């Protein structure tokens, strides 16, 4: 595990992220899935950019934890993003919240990552069951798609990520 939550991407990381994003988009289209949480219709290029950002967030968390790349292609929300229980939420604005949707597994751990300019900052994490509280319930854009939006200030430090997991298991 690295000593802090700032990650710099190599050219290889970015190429890997772009290739995985392209494969995920293809698999998603082939399986007939759509992104039902997007506020408006987006172009295929915007969707690909969003997916690349998401994959880079996963790469950042794996680098932070010292894990080899094990990116998934077609988990379609059945599988965790990393390992058995890590979900990664990537944002492109530094002030974004960590979002958990009602259909997502609250027994998983959720990590918030800000990706920008070939760098990532791991902003914190929260167990899903601690994030899925009434106080965080929201409906961004009033679109009838409720979720839990957890502010960055309510997330645990990444320095406590593994330690806290071991304490909960004891």
PDB file of C-alpha atoms in Angstrom:
ATOM      1  CA  UNK A   1       0.000   0.000   0.000  1.00  0.00           C
ATOM      2  CA  UNK A   2       1.335   3.456  -0.813  1.00  0.00           C
ATOM      3  CA  UNK A   3       1.651   5.950   2.017  1.00  0.00           C
ATOM      4  CA  UNK A   4      -0.860   8.488   0.672  1.00  0.00           C
ATOM      5  CA  UNK A   5      -3.823   8.770  -1.654  1.00  0.00           C
ATOM      6  CA  UNK A   6      -2.153  10.683  -4.525  1.00  0.00           C
ATOM      7  CA  UNK A   7      -1.494   8.541  -7.590  1.00  0.00           C
ATOM      8  CA  UNK A   8       0.208   9.475 -10.862  1.00  0.00           C
ATOM      9  CA  UNK A   9      -0.701   7.479 -13.927  1.00  0.00           C
ATOM     10  CA  UNK A  10       1.902   6.171 -16.325  1.00  0.00           C
ATOM     11  CA  UNK A  11       1.299   6.154 -20.062  1.00  0.00           C
ATOM     12  CA  UNK A  12       0.727   2.390 -19.727  1.00  0.00           C
ATOM     13  CA  UNK A  13      -1.995   3.015 -17.108  1.00  0.00           C
ATOM     14  CA  UNK A  14      -3.791   5.435 -19.416  1.00  0.00           C
ATOM     15  CA  UNK A  15      -3.562   3.061 -22.399  1.00  0.00           C
ATOM     16  CA  UNK A  16      -4.827   0.179 -20.240  1.00  0.00           C
ATOM     17  CA  UNK A  17      -7.673   2.365 -18.975  1.00  0.00           C
ATOM     18  CA  UNK A  18      -8.678   3.370 -22.510  1.00  0.00           C
ATOM     19  CA  UNK A  19      -8.595  -0.222 -23.780  1.00  0.00           C
ATOM     20  CA  UNK A  20     -10.649  -1.541 -20.867  1.00  0.00           C
ATOM     21  CA  UNK A  21     -13.154   1.291 -21.220  1.00  0.00           C
ATOM     22  CA  UNK A  22     -13.594   0.471 -24.896  1.00  0.00           C
ATOM     23  CA  UNK A  23     -14.093  -3.227 -24.113  1.00  0.00           C
ATOM     24  CA  UNK A  24     -16.592  -2.430 -21.336  1.00  0.00           C
ATOM     25  CA  UNK A  25     -18.572  -0.164 -23.651  1.00  0.00           C
ATOM     26  CA  UNK A  26     -18.660  -2.861 -26.329  1.00  0.00           C
ATOM     27  CA  UNK A  27     -19.711  -5.574 -23.850  1.00  0.00           C
ATOM     28  CA  UNK A  28     -22.355  -3.305 -22.359  1.00  0.00           C
ATOM     29  CA  UNK A  29     -23.842  -2.466 -25.765  1.00  0.00           C
ATOM     30  CA  UNK A  30     -23.668  -6.118 -26.825  1.00  0.00           C
ATOM     31  CA  UNK A  31     -25.540  -7.169 -23.663  1.00  0.00           C
ATOM     32  CA  UNK A  32     -28.167  -4.458 -24.211  1.00  0.00           C
ATOM     33  CA  UNK A  33     -27.332  -2.405 -21.118  1.00  0.00           C
ATOM     34  CA  UNK A  34     -27.772   1.359 -20.978  1.00  0.00           C
ATOM     35  CA  UNK A  35     -26.671   3.910 -18.403  1.00  0.00           C
ATOM     36  CA  UNK A  36     -30.045   4.624 -16.835  1.00  0.00           C
ATOM     37  CA  UNK A  37     -28.639   7.084 -14.279  1.00  0.00           C
ATOM     38  CA  UNK A  38     -27.334   9.667 -16.749  1.00  0.00           C
ATOM     39  CA  UNK A  39     -29.270  12.935 -16.629  1.00  0.00           C
ATOM     40  CA  UNK A  40     -29.294  13.433 -20.400  1.00  0.00           C
ATOM     41  CA  UNK A  41     -28.430  11.509 -23.496  1.00  0.00           C
ATOM     42  CA  UNK A  42     -24.712  11.577 -24.148  1.00  0.00           C
ATOM     43  CA  UNK A  43     -22.674  10.885 -27.225  1.00  0.00           C
ATOM     44  CA  UNK A  44     -20.704   7.632 -27.510  1.00  0.00           C
ATOM     45  CA  UNK A  45     -17.503   9.693 -27.091  1.00  0.00           C
ATOM     46  CA  UNK A  46     -18.755  11.251 -23.835  1.00  0.00           C
ATOM     47  CA  UNK A  47     -19.745   7.809 -22.553  1.00  0.00           C
ATOM     48  CA  UNK A  48     -16.295   6.454 -23.446  1.00  0.00           C
ATOM     49  CA  UNK A  49     -14.606   9.386 -21.665  1.00  0.00           C
ATOM     50  CA  UNK A  50     -16.701   8.692 -18.549  1.00  0.00           C
ATOM     51  CA  UNK A  51     -15.793   5.011 -18.708  1.00  0.00           C
ATOM     52  CA  UNK A  52     -12.053   5.757 -19.114  1.00  0.00           C
ATOM     53  CA  UNK A  53     -12.237   8.004 -16.052  1.00  0.00           C
ATOM     54  CA  UNK A  54     -13.911   5.187 -14.108  1.00  0.00           C
ATOM     55  CA  UNK A  55     -11.322   2.606 -15.130  1.00  0.00           C
ATOM     56  CA  UNK A  56      -8.513   4.993 -14.165  1.00  0.00           C
ATOM     57  CA  UNK A  57     -10.151   5.343 -10.743  1.00  0.00           C
ATOM     58  CA  UNK A  58     -10.017   1.561 -10.343  1.00  0.00           C
ATOM     59  CA  UNK A  59      -6.368   1.512 -11.439  1.00  0.00           C
ATOM     60  CA  UNK A  60      -5.599   4.233  -8.855  1.00  0.00           C
ATOM     61  CA  UNK A  61      -7.158   2.190  -6.025  1.00  0.00           C
ATOM     62  CA  UNK A  62      -5.269  -0.939  -7.119  1.00  0.00           C
ATOM     63  CA  UNK A  63      -1.996   1.027  -7.184  1.00  0.00           C
ATOM     64  CA  UNK A  64      -2.746   2.471  -3.735  1.00  0.00           C
ATOM     65  CA  UNK A  65      -3.348  -1.019  -2.345  1.00  0.00           C
ATOM     66  CA  UNK A  66      -0.322  -2.476  -4.144  1.00  0.00           C
ATOM     67  CA  UNK A  67      -2.445  -4.872  -6.211  1.00  0.00           C
ATOM     68  CA  UNK A  68      -1.685  -6.068  -9.713  1.00  0.00           C
ATOM     69  CA  UNK A  69      -4.157  -5.023 -12.352  1.00  0.00           C
ATOM     70  CA  UNK A  70      -7.217  -7.241 -12.312  1.00  0.00           C
ATOM     71  CA  UNK A  71      -9.724  -5.090 -14.159  1.00  0.00           C
ATOM     72  CA  UNK A  72     -13.047  -6.719 -14.919  1.00  0.00           C
ATOM     73  CA  UNK A  73     -14.690  -6.426 -18.301  1.00  0.00           C
ATOM     74  CA  UNK A  74     -18.279  -7.614 -17.939  1.00  0.00           C
ATOM     75  CA  UNK A  75     -19.188  -7.790 -14.253  1.00  0.00           C
ATOM     76  CA  UNK A  76     -22.294  -5.629 -14.906  1.00  0.00           C
ATOM     77  CA  UNK A  77     -22.618  -4.728 -11.205  1.00  0.00           C
ATOM     78  CA  UNK A  78     -22.741  -8.390 -10.121  1.00  0.00           C
ATOM     79  CA  UNK A  79     -19.084  -8.338  -9.171  1.00  0.00           C
ATOM     80  CA  UNK A  80     -17.215  -5.785  -7.110  1.00  0.00           C
ATOM     81  CA  UNK A  81     -14.882  -3.493  -9.042  1.00  0.00           C
ATOM     82  CA  UNK A  82     -11.850  -4.805  -7.129  1.00  0.00           C
ATOM     83  CA  UNK A  83     -11.547  -8.029  -5.172  1.00  0.00           C
ATOM     84  CA  UNK A  84     -14.645  -9.297  -3.397  1.00  0.00           C
ATOM     85  CA  UNK A  85     -15.915  -6.068  -1.868  1.00  0.00           C
ATOM     86  CA  UNK A  86     -14.410  -2.843  -3.241  1.00  0.00           C
ATOM     87  CA  UNK A  87     -16.509  -0.497  -5.367  1.00  0.00           C
ATOM     88  CA  UNK A  88     -14.835   2.552  -6.907  1.00  0.00           C
ATOM     89  CA  UNK A  89     -16.642   5.812  -7.560  1.00  0.00           C
ATOM     90  CA  UNK A  90     -14.708   8.180  -9.798  1.00  0.00           C
ATOM     91  CA  UNK A  91     -15.469  11.878 -10.095  1.00  0.00           C
ATOM     92  CA  UNK A  92     -14.121  14.518 -12.464  1.00  0.00           C
ATOM     93  CA  UNK A  93     -14.894  17.468 -10.157  1.00  0.00           C
ATOM     94  CA  UNK A  94     -12.967  17.906  -6.897  1.00  0.00           C
ATOM     95  CA  UNK A  95     -16.127  18.714  -4.909  1.00  0.00           C
ATOM     96  CA  UNK A  96     -18.188  15.651  -5.886  1.00  0.00           C
ATOM     97  CA  UNK A  97     -19.883  13.219  -3.510  1.00  0.00           C
ATOM     98  CA  UNK A  98     -19.648   9.457  -3.291  1.00  0.00           C
ATOM     99  CA  UNK A  99     -22.875   8.001  -4.700  1.00  0.00           C
ATOM    100  CA  UNK A 100     -24.439   4.665  -3.762  1.00  0.00           C
ATOM    101  CA  UNK A 101     -27.531   3.496  -5.645  1.00  0.00           C
ATOM    102  CA  UNK A 102     -30.413   1.544  -4.019  1.00  0.00           C
ATOM    103  CA  UNK A 103     -29.684  -1.575  -6.100  1.00  0.00           C
ATOM    104  CA  UNK A 104     -26.039  -1.757  -4.978  1.00  0.00           C
ATOM    105  CA  UNK A 105     -24.570  -4.034  -2.327  1.00  0.00           C
ATOM    106  CA  UNK A 106     -24.253  -2.156   0.975  1.00  0.00           C
ATOM    107  CA  UNK A 107     -21.909  -4.812   2.367  1.00  0.00           C
ATOM    108  CA  UNK A 108     -19.180  -3.612  -0.003  1.00  0.00           C
ATOM    109  CA  UNK A 109     -16.668  -0.828   0.654  1.00  0.00           C
ATOM    110  CA  UNK A 110     -16.964   2.274  -1.542  1.00  0.00           C
ATOM    111  CA  UNK A 111     -13.931   4.417  -2.449  1.00  0.00           C
ATOM    112  CA  UNK A 112     -14.172   7.929  -3.915  1.00  0.00           C
ATOM    113  CA  UNK A 113     -11.476   8.910  -6.438  1.00  0.00           C
ATOM    114  CA  UNK A 114     -10.962  12.261  -8.166  1.00  0.00           C
ATOM    115  CA  UNK A 115      -9.246  11.789 -11.562  1.00  0.00           C
ATOM    116  CA  UNK A 116      -7.691  14.717 -13.429  1.00  0.00           C
ATOM    117  CA  UNK A 117      -4.677  15.449 -15.649  1.00  0.00           C
ATOM    118  CA  UNK A 118      -3.099  11.955 -15.496  1.00  0.00           C
ATOM    119  CA  UNK A 119      -3.380  11.985 -11.704  1.00  0.00           C
ATOM    120  CA  UNK A 120      -5.787  10.655  -9.129  1.00  0.00           C
ATOM    121  CA  UNK A 121      -6.529  11.563  -5.552  1.00  0.00           C
ATOM    122  CA  UNK A 122      -8.175   8.958  -3.353  1.00  0.00           C
ATOM    123  CA  UNK A 123     -10.548  11.101  -1.299  1.00  0.00           C
ATOM    124  CA  UNK A 124     -11.806   8.499   1.156  1.00  0.00           C
ATOM    125  CA  UNK A 125     -14.041   5.499   1.632  1.00  0.00           C
ATOM    126  CA  UNK A 126     -17.084   4.271   3.496  1.00  0.00           C
ATOM    127  CA  UNK A 127     -18.753   0.898   4.088  1.00  0.00           C
ATOM    128  CA  UNK A 128     -21.952   0.827   2.032  1.00  0.00           C
ATOM    129  CA  UNK A 129     -24.174   0.241   5.054  1.00  0.00           C
ATOM    130  CA  UNK A 130     -22.801   3.422   6.691  1.00  0.00           C
ATOM    131  CA  UNK A 131     -23.448   5.415   3.517  1.00  0.00           C
ATOM    132  CA  UNK A 132     -26.968   4.118   2.900  1.00  0.00           C
ATOM    133  CA  UNK A 133     -28.490   6.262   5.638  1.00  0.00           C
ATOM    134  CA  UNK A 134     -31.546   8.511   5.439  1.00  0.00           C
ATOM    135  CA  UNK A 135     -29.423  11.623   6.066  1.00  0.00           C
ATOM    136  CA  UNK A 136     -27.572  11.044   2.756  1.00  0.00           C
ATOM    137  CA  UNK A 137     -30.651  10.270   0.646  1.00  0.00           C
ATOM    138  CA  UNK A 138     -30.992  12.510  -2.391  1.00  0.00           C
ATOM    139  CA  UNK A 139     -32.418  12.679  -5.893  1.00  0.00           C
ATOM    140  CA  UNK A 140     -29.936  14.658  -8.005  1.00  0.00           C
ATOM    141  CA  UNK A 141     -31.763  16.646 -10.663  1.00  0.00           C
ATOM    142  CA  UNK A 142     -35.149  15.540  -9.250  1.00  0.00           C
ATOM    143  CA  UNK A 143     -35.311  12.774 -11.861  1.00  0.00           C
ATOM    144  CA  UNK A 144     -37.026  10.192  -9.664  1.00  0.00           C
ATOM    145  CA  UNK A 145     -33.788   8.229  -9.277  1.00  0.00           C
ATOM    146  CA  UNK A 146     -32.958   8.368  -5.564  1.00  0.00           C
ATOM    147  CA  UNK A 147     -29.542   7.497  -4.241  1.00  0.00           C
ATOM    148  CA  UNK A 148     -27.314   8.208  -1.288  1.00  0.00           C
ATOM    149  CA  UNK A 149     -24.844  11.065  -1.819  1.00  0.00           C
ATOM    150  CA  UNK A 150     -22.145  10.992   0.839  1.00  0.00           C
ATOM    151  CA  UNK A 151     -20.112  14.226   1.198  1.00  0.00           C
ATOM    152  CA  UNK A 152     -16.335  13.875   1.183  1.00  0.00           C
ATOM    153  CA  UNK A 153     -16.134  15.156   4.759  1.00  0.00           C
ATOM    154  CA  UNK A 154     -18.049  12.069   5.971  1.00  0.00           C
ATOM    155  CA  UNK A 155     -15.664   9.545   4.372  1.00  0.00           C
ATOM    156  CA  UNK A 156     -12.951   7.653   6.216  1.00  0.00           C
ATOM    157  CA  UNK A 157      -9.309   8.341   5.416  1.00  0.00           C
ATOM    158  CA  UNK A 158      -7.680   5.940   2.980  1.00  0.00           C
ATOM    159  CA  UNK A 159      -4.980   5.407   5.606  1.00  0.00           C
ATOM    160  CA  UNK A 160      -7.607   3.497   7.638  1.00  0.00           C
ATOM    161  CA  UNK A 161      -8.840   1.382   4.723  1.00  0.00           C
ATOM    162  CA  UNK A 162      -7.225  -1.976   5.549  1.00  0.00           C
ATOM    163  CA  UNK A 163      -6.908  -1.423   9.314  1.00  0.00           C
ATOM    164  CA  UNK A 164     -10.635  -0.784   9.695  1.00  0.00           C
ATOM    165  CA  UNK A 165     -11.514  -3.886   7.665  1.00  0.00           C
ATOM    166  CA  UNK A 166      -9.442  -6.067   9.976  1.00  0.00           C
ATOM    167  CA  UNK A 167     -11.030  -4.477  13.069  1.00  0.00           C
ATOM    168  CA  UNK A 168     -14.533  -5.216  11.730  1.00  0.00           C
ATOM    169  CA  UNK A 169     -13.601  -8.863  11.071  1.00  0.00           C
ATOM    170  CA  UNK A 170     -12.341  -9.348  14.641  1.00  0.00           C
TER     171      UNK A 170
END
